[in-house]
Amino acid sequence: MATATEEPRLLGSALAAEDAGEIDGAVGEQGLPRGDDDDEEILRFMDSVDGYLHLMDSLSSTLRQGWLDLASARHSMGPTRVSSTLLDHKEQSAATKLQVVDHAGLQLSESKPHFALSKWSLQEECYSTCNAGEQASSEPNLRHRGSATTPEDGNHERDATKAGSSTGSDTSSHVQRARSKALSVFGALVSPKLRTAQISFETALELILELANSRSSMLASFSQLKE
Amino acid sequence: MAGRANIPTNSSALIAIIADEDTVTGFLLAGVGNVDLRKKTNYLIVDNKTTVKQIEDAFKEFTAREDIAIVLISQYVANMIRFLVDGYNKPVPAILEIPSKDHPYDPAHDSVLSRVKYLFSAESVASDRR
């Protein structure tokens, strides 16, 4: 593990610690140039840092919009109606969750978790309906080459289309129901600004997910470079 | 060679939040709020009455829970417990410092960027804090 007293190396430069036993800098062992793998890792690291900063900037803008909408909702509905005192402390499961998978790096010593978002329990709810949709569409569609489609062909295609569209409409109605349930904490009739705030914070969640993955990538590249 | 930290695959992990009222309210609107059987929540609302000890306890609790994958913490709150945040180095849960209404994000204080910053600078920022 690198200690504070070791001289850190500068990326892409030939500066190297002359300490005994340390081989660093652009020139590797026995005076041979740094490998392409190192350059790739450095580029990956720089990209992930750059991506992280850009994402943080986007998150700041999105959050600002969310706070503004929340303030507007509070202004129109009244401060007592948009307050943390209304938050429900009854047992409830989060509707939006994460999935974490470990994508181990090239070396066994590094861990690289990957995060995925499951908004409004969509993946769990969609599982059965999506499967139904897939089964309907995977059934063989009878061809119709220029000839008039038989009623069976037409029905079949209509069923497959209906299955697809009903899956989509099921999903969107499920999402709408879940959103309304989250909003219902603040009353039956809420300001449109509160709904807009909800969308802003949902977008912020997506950015946070990308940030978490970018962080994971950055730390994995960093530990690779340190070694 | 140091052993790799095991990251169990988790298909229903939570996001924890330590932030001001508006930020927590907003994210709860987005569906991340969770209250378990023992009335334990996955969020802490920080206001002017919240003590540093309460924030520390919440941070330690959230980072120890296996069902939490990301901890969001407002950067100004993280500054209050900077030694704890900087000392944390596990991959999961991931700690993300976010801006708040009154305190914009400052990359110079971000614990993740501080850790990797020394690759760009001759100074090791993190070492000053340890």
mmCIF file of C-alpha atoms in Angstrom:
data_model
loop_
_atom_site.group_PDB
_atom_site.id
_atom_site.type_symbol
_atom_site.label_atom_id
_atom_site.label_comp_id
_atom_site.label_asym_id
_atom_site.label_seq_id
_atom_site.Cartn_x
_atom_site.Cartn_y
_atom_site.Cartn_z
ATOM 1 C CA MET A 1 0.000 0.000 0.000
ATOM 2 C CA ALA A 2 1.373 3.410 -0.919
ATOM 3 C CA THR A 3 2.434 5.504 2.044
ATOM 4 C CA ALA A 4 2.303 9.245 2.329
ATOM 5 C CA THR A 5 6.081 9.470 2.165
ATOM 6 C CA GLU A 6 6.339 7.833 -1.253
ATOM 7 C CA GLU A 7 6.659 10.317 -4.017
ATOM 8 C CA PRO A 8 3.574 10.054 -6.192
ATOM 9 C CA ARG A 9 4.067 9.709 -9.882
ATOM 10 C CA LEU A 10 2.774 12.251 -12.362
ATOM 11 C CA LEU A 11 0.779 10.836 -15.171
ATOM 12 C CA GLY A 12 2.542 10.670 -18.509
ATOM 13 C CA SER A 13 5.691 12.242 -17.229
ATOM 14 C CA ALA A 14 9.138 10.795 -16.937
ATOM 15 C CA LEU A 15 9.495 11.900 -13.354
ATOM 16 C CA ALA A 16 10.147 8.893 -11.245
ATOM 17 C CA ALA A 17 11.110 8.211 -7.738
ATOM 18 C CA GLU A 18 14.747 7.326 -7.531
ATOM 19 C CA ASP A 19 14.120 5.491 -4.319
ATOM 20 C CA ALA A 20 15.684 2.151 -4.097
ATOM 21 C CA GLY A 21 13.620 -0.586 -5.517
ATOM 22 C CA GLU A 22 11.025 1.673 -7.048
ATOM 23 C CA ILE A 23 10.574 1.633 -10.760
ATOM 24 C CA ASP A 24 8.087 4.194 -11.973
ATOM 25 C CA GLY A 25 7.341 6.852 -14.528
ATOM 26 C CA ALA A 26 7.128 6.525 -18.248
ATOM 27 C CA VAL A 27 10.001 4.138 -18.329
ATOM 28 C CA GLY A 28 9.445 0.761 -16.864
ATOM 29 C CA GLU A 29 11.776 -2.007 -16.002
ATOM 30 C CA GLN A 30 15.117 -2.174 -17.706
ATOM 31 C CA GLY A 31 14.511 1.093 -19.515
ATOM 32 C CA LEU A 32 11.652 -0.258 -21.640
ATOM 33 C CA PRO A 33 8.724 2.147 -22.377
ATOM 34 C CA ARG A 34 5.508 1.929 -20.391
ATOM 35 C CA GLY A 35 3.181 -0.697 -21.750
ATOM 36 C CA ASP A 36 -0.010 0.000 -23.629
ATOM 37 C CA ASP A 37 -1.954 -1.524 -20.749
ATOM 38 C CA ASP A 38 -0.772 1.224 -18.449
ATOM 39 C CA ASP A 39 -1.710 3.900 -20.972
ATOM 40 C CA GLU A 40 -5.125 2.340 -21.367
ATOM 41 C CA GLU A 41 -5.597 2.265 -17.632
ATOM 42 C CA ILE A 42 -4.535 5.894 -17.317
ATOM 43 C CA LEU A 43 -6.961 6.906 -20.054
ATOM 44 C CA ARG A 44 -9.707 4.921 -18.393
ATOM 45 C CA PHE A 45 -8.967 6.624 -15.112
ATOM 46 C CA MET A 46 -8.929 10.113 -16.639
ATOM 47 C CA ASP A 47 -12.182 9.397 -18.464
ATOM 48 C CA SER A 48 -13.864 8.200 -15.314
ATOM 49 C CA VAL A 49 -12.739 11.282 -13.347
ATOM 50 C CA ASP A 50 -13.958 13.536 -16.137
ATOM 51 C CA GLY A 51 -17.242 11.647 -16.328
ATOM 52 C CA TYR A 52 -17.650 11.857 -12.567
ATOM 53 C CA LEU A 53 -17.246 15.637 -12.566
ATOM 54 C CA HIS A 54 -19.651 16.084 -15.475
ATOM 55 C CA LEU A 55 -22.229 13.880 -13.837
ATOM 56 C CA MET A 56 -21.887 15.800 -10.588
ATOM 57 C CA ASP A 57 -22.504 19.017 -12.498
ATOM 58 C CA SER A 58 -25.634 17.533 -14.096
ATOM 59 C CA LEU A 59 -26.801 16.285 -10.719
ATOM 60 C CA SER A 60 -26.401 19.770 -9.239
ATOM 61 C CA SER A 61 -28.605 21.243 -11.998
ATOM 62 C CA THR A 62 -31.234 18.542 -11.631
ATOM 63 C CA LEU A 63 -31.350 18.871 -7.871
ATOM 64 C CA ARG A 64 -31.643 22.649 -8.157
ATOM 65 C CA GLN A 65 -34.667 22.192 -10.391
ATOM 66 C CA GLY A 66 -36.145 19.717 -7.912
ATOM 67 C CA TRP A 67 -35.654 22.092 -4.967
ATOM 68 C CA LEU A 68 -37.206 24.938 -6.924
ATOM 69 C CA ASP A 69 -40.245 22.843 -7.795
ATOM 70 C CA LEU A 70 -40.539 21.712 -4.194
ATOM 71 C CA ALA A 71 -40.392 25.319 -3.011
ATOM 72 C CA SER A 72 -43.071 26.267 -5.570
ATOM 73 C CA ALA A 73 -45.265 23.409 -4.381
ATOM 74 C CA ARG A 74 -44.774 24.501 -0.786
ATOM 75 C CA HIS A 75 -45.714 28.039 -1.761
ATOM 76 C CA SER A 76 -48.941 26.957 -3.446
ATOM 77 C CA MET A 77 -49.980 24.216 -1.032
ATOM 78 C CA GLY A 78 -48.780 25.794 2.170
ATOM 79 C CA PRO A 79 -45.725 24.967 4.298
ATOM 80 C CA THR A 80 -47.602 22.550 6.561
ATOM 81 C CA ARG A 81 -48.726 20.434 3.631
ATOM 82 C CA VAL A 82 -45.249 19.917 2.229
ATOM 83 C CA SER A 83 -43.249 19.050 5.293
ATOM 84 C CA SER A 84 -41.196 16.178 6.634
ATOM 85 C CA THR A 85 -43.646 15.867 9.558
ATOM 86 C CA LEU A 86 -46.082 14.252 7.155
ATOM 87 C CA LEU A 87 -43.659 11.471 6.259
ATOM 88 C CA ASP A 88 -45.105 8.095 7.020
ATOM 89 C CA HIS A 89 -43.298 6.090 9.682
ATOM 90 C CA LYS A 90 -45.397 2.990 9.188
ATOM 91 C CA GLU A 91 -43.635 -0.077 7.886
ATOM 92 C CA GLN A 92 -43.117 0.299 4.146
ATOM 93 C CA SER A 93 -40.800 -1.104 1.584
ATOM 94 C CA ALA A 94 -38.931 1.179 -0.795
ATOM 95 C CA ALA A 95 -40.444 1.225 -4.258
ATOM 96 C CA THR A 96 -37.165 2.177 -5.891
ATOM 97 C CA LYS A 97 -34.258 -0.120 -5.184
ATOM 98 C CA LEU A 98 -30.848 -1.041 -6.472
ATOM 99 C CA GLN A 99 -29.223 -4.133 -7.832
ATOM 100 C CA VAL A 100 -25.554 -4.648 -7.056
ATOM 101 C CA VAL A 101 -23.332 -6.997 -8.990
ATOM 102 C CA ASP A 102 -19.611 -7.401 -8.482
ATOM 103 C CA HIS A 103 -17.739 -6.969 -11.757
ATOM 104 C CA ALA A 104 -14.310 -7.921 -10.545
ATOM 105 C CA GLY A 105 -11.441 -6.052 -12.145
ATOM 106 C CA LEU A 106 -8.588 -7.591 -14.051
ATOM 107 C CA GLN A 107 -6.755 -8.328 -10.875
ATOM 108 C CA LEU A 108 -8.308 -10.414 -8.168
ATOM 109 C CA SER A 109 -7.430 -7.805 -5.588
ATOM 110 C CA GLU A 110 -9.842 -5.177 -6.898
ATOM 111 C CA SER A 111 -13.576 -5.097 -6.530
ATOM 112 C CA LYS A 112 -15.768 -3.233 -8.954
ATOM 113 C CA PRO A 113 -19.399 -3.177 -7.957
ATOM 114 C CA HIS A 114 -21.908 -2.314 -10.634
ATOM 115 C CA PHE A 115 -25.203 -0.705 -9.660
ATOM 116 C CA ALA A 116 -28.517 -0.875 -11.521
ATOM 117 C CA LEU A 117 -31.710 0.957 -10.650
ATOM 118 C CA SER A 118 -35.087 -0.684 -10.264
ATOM 119 C CA LYS A 119 -37.573 2.189 -10.260
ATOM 120 C CA TRP A 120 -41.022 1.752 -8.754
ATOM 121 C CA SER A 121 -40.425 -2.011 -8.396
ATOM 122 C CA LEU A 122 -40.698 -2.083 -12.168
ATOM 123 C CA GLN A 123 -38.544 -5.133 -12.761
ATOM 124 C CA GLU A 124 -40.396 -7.200 -10.220
ATOM 125 C CA GLU A 125 -43.824 -6.105 -11.427
ATOM 126 C CA CYS A 126 -42.891 -6.325 -15.072
ATOM 127 C CA TYR A 127 -41.568 -9.848 -14.790
ATOM 128 C CA SER A 128 -44.873 -11.603 -15.199
ATOM 129 C CA THR A 129 -46.352 -9.174 -17.707
ATOM 130 C CA CYS A 130 -43.171 -8.948 -19.741
ATOM 131 C CA ASN A 131 -42.987 -12.713 -19.936
ATOM 132 C CA ALA A 132 -46.554 -12.862 -21.149
ATOM 133 C CA GLY A 133 -45.730 -10.275 -23.783
ATOM 134 C CA GLU A 134 -42.690 -12.163 -24.933
ATOM 135 C CA GLN A 135 -44.536 -15.424 -25.197
ATOM 136 C CA ALA A 136 -47.211 -13.882 -27.335
ATOM 137 C CA SER A 137 -44.720 -12.276 -29.677
ATOM 138 C CA SER A 138 -42.510 -15.348 -29.946
ATOM 139 C CA GLU A 139 -45.282 -17.423 -31.437
ATOM 140 C CA PRO A 140 -44.724 -17.808 -35.154
ATOM 141 C CA ASN A 141 -46.285 -15.083 -37.201
ATOM 142 C CA LEU A 142 -47.900 -16.489 -40.298
ATOM 143 C CA ARG A 143 -46.543 -14.840 -43.395
ATOM 144 C CA HIS A 144 -48.648 -12.990 -45.822
ATOM 145 C CA ARG A 145 -46.895 -12.463 -49.150
ATOM 146 C CA GLY A 146 -48.967 -10.070 -51.044
ATOM 147 C CA SER A 147 -52.035 -12.204 -50.579
ATOM 148 C CA ALA A 148 -54.852 -11.128 -48.439
ATOM 149 C CA THR A 149 -54.151 -11.865 -44.883
ATOM 150 C CA THR A 150 -56.267 -14.553 -43.436
ATOM 151 C CA PRO A 151 -58.303 -13.635 -40.433
ATOM 152 C CA GLU A 152 -56.031 -15.861 -38.336
ATOM 153 C CA ASP A 153 -52.919 -14.012 -39.470
ATOM 154 C CA GLY A 154 -54.493 -10.705 -38.760
ATOM 155 C CA ASN A 155 -55.665 -11.823 -35.349
ATOM 156 C CA HIS A 156 -52.266 -13.215 -34.547
ATOM 157 C CA GLU A 157 -50.463 -10.038 -35.390
ATOM 158 C CA ARG A 158 -53.072 -7.976 -33.603
ATOM 159 C CA ASP A 159 -52.652 -10.178 -30.525
ATOM 160 C CA ALA A 160 -48.868 -9.802 -30.594
ATOM 161 C CA THR A 161 -49.195 -6.037 -30.991
ATOM 162 C CA LYS A 162 -51.803 -5.889 -28.273
ATOM 163 C CA ALA A 163 -49.589 -7.925 -25.957
ATOM 164 C CA GLY A 164 -46.721 -5.540 -26.574
ATOM 165 C CA SER A 165 -48.805 -2.432 -26.143
ATOM 166 C CA SER A 166 -50.674 -3.817 -23.162
ATOM 167 C CA THR A 167 -47.334 -4.628 -21.521
ATOM 168 C CA GLY A 168 -46.251 -1.067 -22.151
ATOM 169 C CA SER A 169 -49.507 0.382 -20.872
ATOM 170 C CA ASP A 170 -49.430 -1.972 -17.863
ATOM 171 C CA THR A 171 -45.964 -0.703 -17.049
ATOM 172 C CA SER A 172 -46.870 2.943 -17.386
ATOM 173 C CA SER A 173 -50.070 2.552 -15.372
ATOM 174 C CA HIS A 174 -48.084 0.729 -12.696
ATOM 175 C CA VAL A 175 -45.563 3.568 -12.613
ATOM 176 C CA GLN A 176 -48.358 6.146 -12.405
ATOM 177 C CA ARG A 177 -49.950 4.273 -9.530
ATOM 178 C CA ALA A 178 -46.650 4.051 -7.705
ATOM 179 C CA ARG A 179 -45.977 7.760 -8.225
ATOM 180 C CA SER A 180 -49.455 8.677 -6.992
ATOM 181 C CA LYS A 181 -48.943 6.541 -3.908
ATOM 182 C CA ALA A 182 -45.713 8.398 -3.107
ATOM 183 C CA LEU A 183 -47.482 11.738 -3.609
ATOM 184 C CA SER A 184 -50.475 10.736 -1.500
ATOM 185 C CA VAL A 185 -48.414 11.356 1.660
ATOM 186 C CA PHE A 186 -48.987 15.049 0.975
ATOM 187 C CA GLY A 187 -52.713 14.746 0.399
ATOM 188 C CA ALA A 188 -55.150 13.711 -2.273
ATOM 189 C CA LEU A 189 -54.821 16.864 -4.366
ATOM 190 C CA VAL A 190 -51.288 18.049 -4.846
ATOM 191 C CA SER A 191 -49.767 20.882 -6.769
ATOM 192 C CA PRO A 192 -48.487 20.064 -10.275
ATOM 193 C CA LYS A 193 -45.153 21.453 -9.073
ATOM 194 C CA LEU A 194 -44.913 18.594 -6.602
ATOM 195 C CA ARG A 195 -45.311 16.139 -9.465
ATOM 196 C CA THR A 196 -42.619 17.980 -11.397
ATOM 197 C CA ALA A 197 -40.369 17.833 -8.349
ATOM 198 C CA GLN A 198 -40.934 14.092 -8.194
ATOM 199 C CA ILE A 199 -39.798 13.692 -11.804
ATOM 200 C CA SER A 200 -36.727 15.850 -11.127
ATOM 201 C CA PHE A 201 -35.690 13.712 -8.200
ATOM 202 C CA GLU A 202 -36.288 10.540 -10.219
ATOM 203 C CA THR A 203 -33.910 11.939 -12.835
ATOM 204 C CA ALA A 204 -31.477 12.771 -10.053
ATOM 205 C CA LEU A 205 -31.613 9.130 -8.957
ATOM 206 C CA GLU A 206 -30.605 7.999 -12.420
ATOM 207 C CA LEU A 207 -27.670 10.404 -12.362
ATOM 208 C CA ILE A 208 -26.694 9.163 -8.928
ATOM 209 C CA LEU A 209 -26.618 5.651 -10.277
ATOM 210 C CA GLU A 210 -24.279 6.685 -13.061
ATOM 211 C CA LEU A 211 -22.170 8.506 -10.499
ATOM 212 C CA ALA A 212 -21.922 5.378 -8.364
ATOM 213 C CA ASN A 213 -20.780 3.328 -11.362
ATOM 214 C CA SER A 214 -18.355 6.033 -12.405
ATOM 215 C CA ARG A 215 -16.959 6.127 -8.875
ATOM 216 C CA SER A 216 -16.548 2.388 -8.895
ATOM 217 C CA SER A 217 -14.718 2.519 -12.224
ATOM 218 C CA MET A 218 -12.509 5.390 -11.044
ATOM 219 C CA LEU A 219 -11.473 3.618 -7.857
ATOM 220 C CA ALA A 220 -10.789 0.371 -9.721
ATOM 221 C CA SER A 221 -8.542 2.181 -12.246
ATOM 222 C CA PHE A 222 -6.873 4.077 -9.417
ATOM 223 C CA SER A 223 -5.965 0.923 -7.522
ATOM 224 C CA GLN A 224 -4.687 -0.611 -10.768
ATOM 225 C CA LEU A 225 -2.469 2.425 -11.378
ATOM 226 C CA LYS A 226 -1.186 2.431 -7.811
ATOM 227 C CA GLU A 227 -0.004 -1.132 -8.218
ATOM 228 C CA MET B 1 -1.434 -9.086 -1.997
ATOM 229 C CA ALA B 2 -4.456 -7.789 -0.041
ATOM 230 C CA GLY B 3 -7.526 -9.961 -0.209
ATOM 231 C CA ARG B 4 -10.413 -8.756 -2.325
ATOM 232 C CA ALA B 5 -13.427 -7.512 -0.429
ATOM 233 C CA ASN B 6 -16.363 -9.750 -1.163
ATOM 234 C CA ILE B 7 -19.304 -7.896 -2.621
ATOM 235 C CA PRO B 8 -22.395 -10.069 -2.351
ATOM 236 C CA THR B 9 -24.781 -9.736 -5.265
ATOM 237 C CA ASN B 10 -27.864 -7.967 -4.040
ATOM 238 C CA SER B 11 -30.974 -7.576 -6.128
ATOM 239 C CA SER B 12 -32.956 -5.330 -3.811
ATOM 240 C CA ALA B 13 -30.636 -2.960 -2.042
ATOM 241 C CA LEU B 14 -31.601 0.415 -0.644
ATOM 242 C CA ILE B 15 -30.339 3.958 -1.023
ATOM 243 C CA ALA B 16 -29.726 5.704 2.307
ATOM 244 C CA ILE B 17 -29.832 9.497 2.613
ATOM 245 C CA ILE B 18 -28.310 11.877 5.149
ATOM 246 C CA ALA B 19 -29.343 15.332 4.031
ATOM 247 C CA ASP B 20 -31.526 18.357 4.668
ATOM 248 C CA GLU B 21 -35.309 18.201 4.701
ATOM 249 C CA ASP B 22 -35.933 19.206 1.098
ATOM 250 C CA THR B 23 -33.401 16.772 -0.319
ATOM 251 C CA VAL B 24 -34.759 13.880 1.742
ATOM 252 C CA THR B 25 -38.355 14.797 0.886
ATOM 253 C CA GLY B 26 -37.511 14.922 -2.805
ATOM 254 C CA PHE B 27 -35.861 11.525 -2.832
ATOM 255 C CA LEU B 28 -38.697 10.033 -0.807
ATOM 256 C CA LEU B 29 -41.046 11.308 -3.504
ATOM 257 C CA ALA B 30 -38.924 9.285 -5.928
ATOM 258 C CA GLY B 31 -39.690 6.145 -3.923
ATOM 259 C CA VAL B 32 -36.493 5.399 -1.998
ATOM 260 C CA GLY B 33 -37.979 5.615 1.497
ATOM 261 C CA ASN B 34 -37.955 2.413 3.525
ATOM 262 C CA VAL B 35 -39.209 1.754 7.053
ATOM 263 C CA ASP B 36 -38.622 -1.684 8.519
ATOM 264 C CA LEU B 37 -40.480 -3.596 11.220
ATOM 265 C CA ARG B 38 -38.464 -1.894 13.942
ATOM 266 C CA LYS B 39 -39.379 1.547 12.539
ATOM 267 C CA LYS B 40 -35.810 2.031 11.347
ATOM 268 C CA THR B 41 -35.617 4.287 8.317
ATOM 269 C CA ASN B 42 -33.003 4.551 5.603
ATOM 270 C CA TYR B 43 -32.790 8.321 5.891
ATOM 271 C CA LEU B 44 -31.803 10.992 8.367
ATOM 272 C CA ILE B 45 -33.066 14.554 8.049
ATOM 273 C CA VAL B 46 -30.375 16.965 9.207
ATOM 274 C CA ASP B 47 -31.487 20.311 10.577
ATOM 275 C CA ASN B 48 -30.047 22.830 13.004
ATOM 276 C CA LYS B 49 -31.046 20.632 15.956
ATOM 277 C CA THR B 50 -29.259 17.540 14.682
ATOM 278 C CA THR B 51 -26.079 16.826 16.595
ATOM 279 C CA VAL B 52 -22.815 15.617 15.111
ATOM 280 C CA LYS B 53 -23.163 12.443 17.191
ATOM 281 C CA GLN B 54 -26.506 11.680 15.568
ATOM 282 C CA ILE B 55 -24.981 12.141 12.129
ATOM 283 C CA GLU B 56 -22.030 9.927 13.041
ATOM 284 C CA ASP B 57 -24.322 7.222 14.380
ATOM 285 C CA ALA B 58 -26.491 7.340 11.276
ATOM 286 C CA PHE B 59 -23.437 7.147 8.997
ATOM 287 C CA LYS B 60 -22.013 4.194 10.912
ATOM 288 C CA GLU B 61 -25.371 2.441 10.909
ATOM 289 C CA PHE B 62 -26.001 2.925 7.185
ATOM 290 C CA THR B 63 -22.491 1.827 6.199
ATOM 291 C CA ALA B 64 -22.785 -1.291 8.344
ATOM 292 C CA ARG B 65 -26.157 -2.403 6.980
ATOM 293 C CA GLU B 66 -25.986 -5.083 4.314
ATOM 294 C CA ASP B 67 -29.208 -4.008 2.639
ATOM 295 C CA ILE B 68 -27.875 -0.536 1.740
ATOM 296 C CA ALA B 69 -25.826 -0.136 -1.438
ATOM 297 C CA ILE B 70 -25.466 3.637 -1.756
ATOM 298 C CA VAL B 71 -25.325 6.288 0.964
ATOM 299 C CA LEU B 72 -26.095 9.809 -0.218
ATOM 300 C CA ILE B 73 -24.806 12.488 2.082
ATOM 301 C CA SER B 74 -24.929 16.241 1.591
ATOM 302 C CA GLN B 75 -21.399 17.523 1.325
ATOM 303 C CA TYR B 76 -21.846 20.097 4.089
ATOM 304 C CA VAL B 77 -23.024 17.268 6.394
ATOM 305 C CA ALA B 78 -20.084 15.117 5.293
ATOM 306 C CA ASN B 79 -17.771 17.982 6.281
ATOM 307 C CA MET B 80 -19.078 17.676 9.841
ATOM 308 C CA ILE B 81 -17.927 14.061 9.995
ATOM 309 C CA ARG B 82 -15.085 14.348 7.503
ATOM 310 C CA PHE B 83 -12.764 12.052 9.425
ATOM 311 C CA LEU B 84 -15.359 9.273 9.308
ATOM 312 C CA VAL B 85 -16.176 9.770 5.634
ATOM 313 C CA ASP B 86 -12.536 9.917 4.557
ATOM 314 C CA GLY B 87 -11.692 6.885 6.647
ATOM 315 C CA TYR B 88 -14.331 4.809 4.908
ATOM 316 C CA ASN B 89 -12.892 2.794 2.032
ATOM 317 C CA LYS B 90 -15.256 -0.097 1.295
ATOM 318 C CA PRO B 91 -16.663 -0.427 -2.223
ATOM 319 C CA VAL B 92 -20.205 -1.078 -0.957
ATOM 320 C CA PRO B 93 -22.107 0.805 0.193
ATOM 321 C CA ALA B 94 -20.804 3.559 -2.037
ATOM 322 C CA ILE B 95 -20.667 6.975 -0.377
ATOM 323 C CA LEU B 96 -21.677 9.829 -2.658
ATOM 324 C CA GLU B 97 -21.402 13.424 -1.522
ATOM 325 C CA ILE B 98 -24.114 15.550 -3.069
ATOM 326 C CA PRO B 99 -24.722 19.291 -3.072
ATOM 327 C CA SER B 100 -27.394 20.891 -0.960
ATOM 328 C CA LYS B 101 -29.552 23.966 -1.498
ATOM 329 C CA ASP B 102 -27.298 26.301 0.427
ATOM 330 C CA HIS B 103 -23.954 24.591 -0.143
ATOM 331 C CA PRO B 104 -22.883 23.893 -3.721
ATOM 332 C CA TYR B 105 -20.695 20.901 -4.509
ATOM 333 C CA ASP B 106 -16.992 21.473 -4.012
ATOM 334 C CA PRO B 107 -14.755 18.879 -5.699
ATOM 335 C CA ALA B 108 -11.877 19.852 -3.419
ATOM 336 C CA HIS B 109 -13.710 18.359 -0.441
ATOM 337 C CA ASP B 110 -15.047 15.238 -2.136
ATOM 338 C CA SER B 111 -13.548 12.214 -0.361
ATOM 339 C CA VAL B 112 -13.360 10.115 -3.520
ATOM 340 C CA LEU B 113 -11.566 12.806 -5.512
ATOM 341 C CA SER B 114 -9.277 13.489 -2.562
ATOM 342 C CA ARG B 115 -8.193 9.878 -2.612
ATOM 343 C CA VAL B 116 -7.262 9.938 -6.274
ATOM 344 C CA LYS B 117 -6.062 13.540 -6.319
ATOM 345 C CA TYR B 118 -2.491 12.726 -5.419
ATOM 346 C CA LEU B 119 -1.982 11.228 -8.849
ATOM 347 C CA PHE B 120 -2.189 14.769 -10.183
ATOM 348 C CA SER B 121 -0.396 16.591 -7.450
ATOM 349 C CA ALA B 122 2.822 16.244 -5.516
ATOM 350 C CA GLU B 123 0.857 16.742 -2.301
ATOM 351 C CA SER B 124 -1.079 13.946 -0.784
ATOM 352 C CA VAL B 125 -4.216 15.628 0.464
ATOM 353 C CA ALA B 126 -5.614 12.634 2.196
ATOM 354 C CA SER B 127 -2.443 12.018 4.134
ATOM 355 C CA ASP B 128 -2.812 15.378 5.874
ATOM 356 C CA ARG B 129 -6.049 14.232 7.384
ATOM 357 C CA ARG B 130 -4.817 10.858 8.622
#
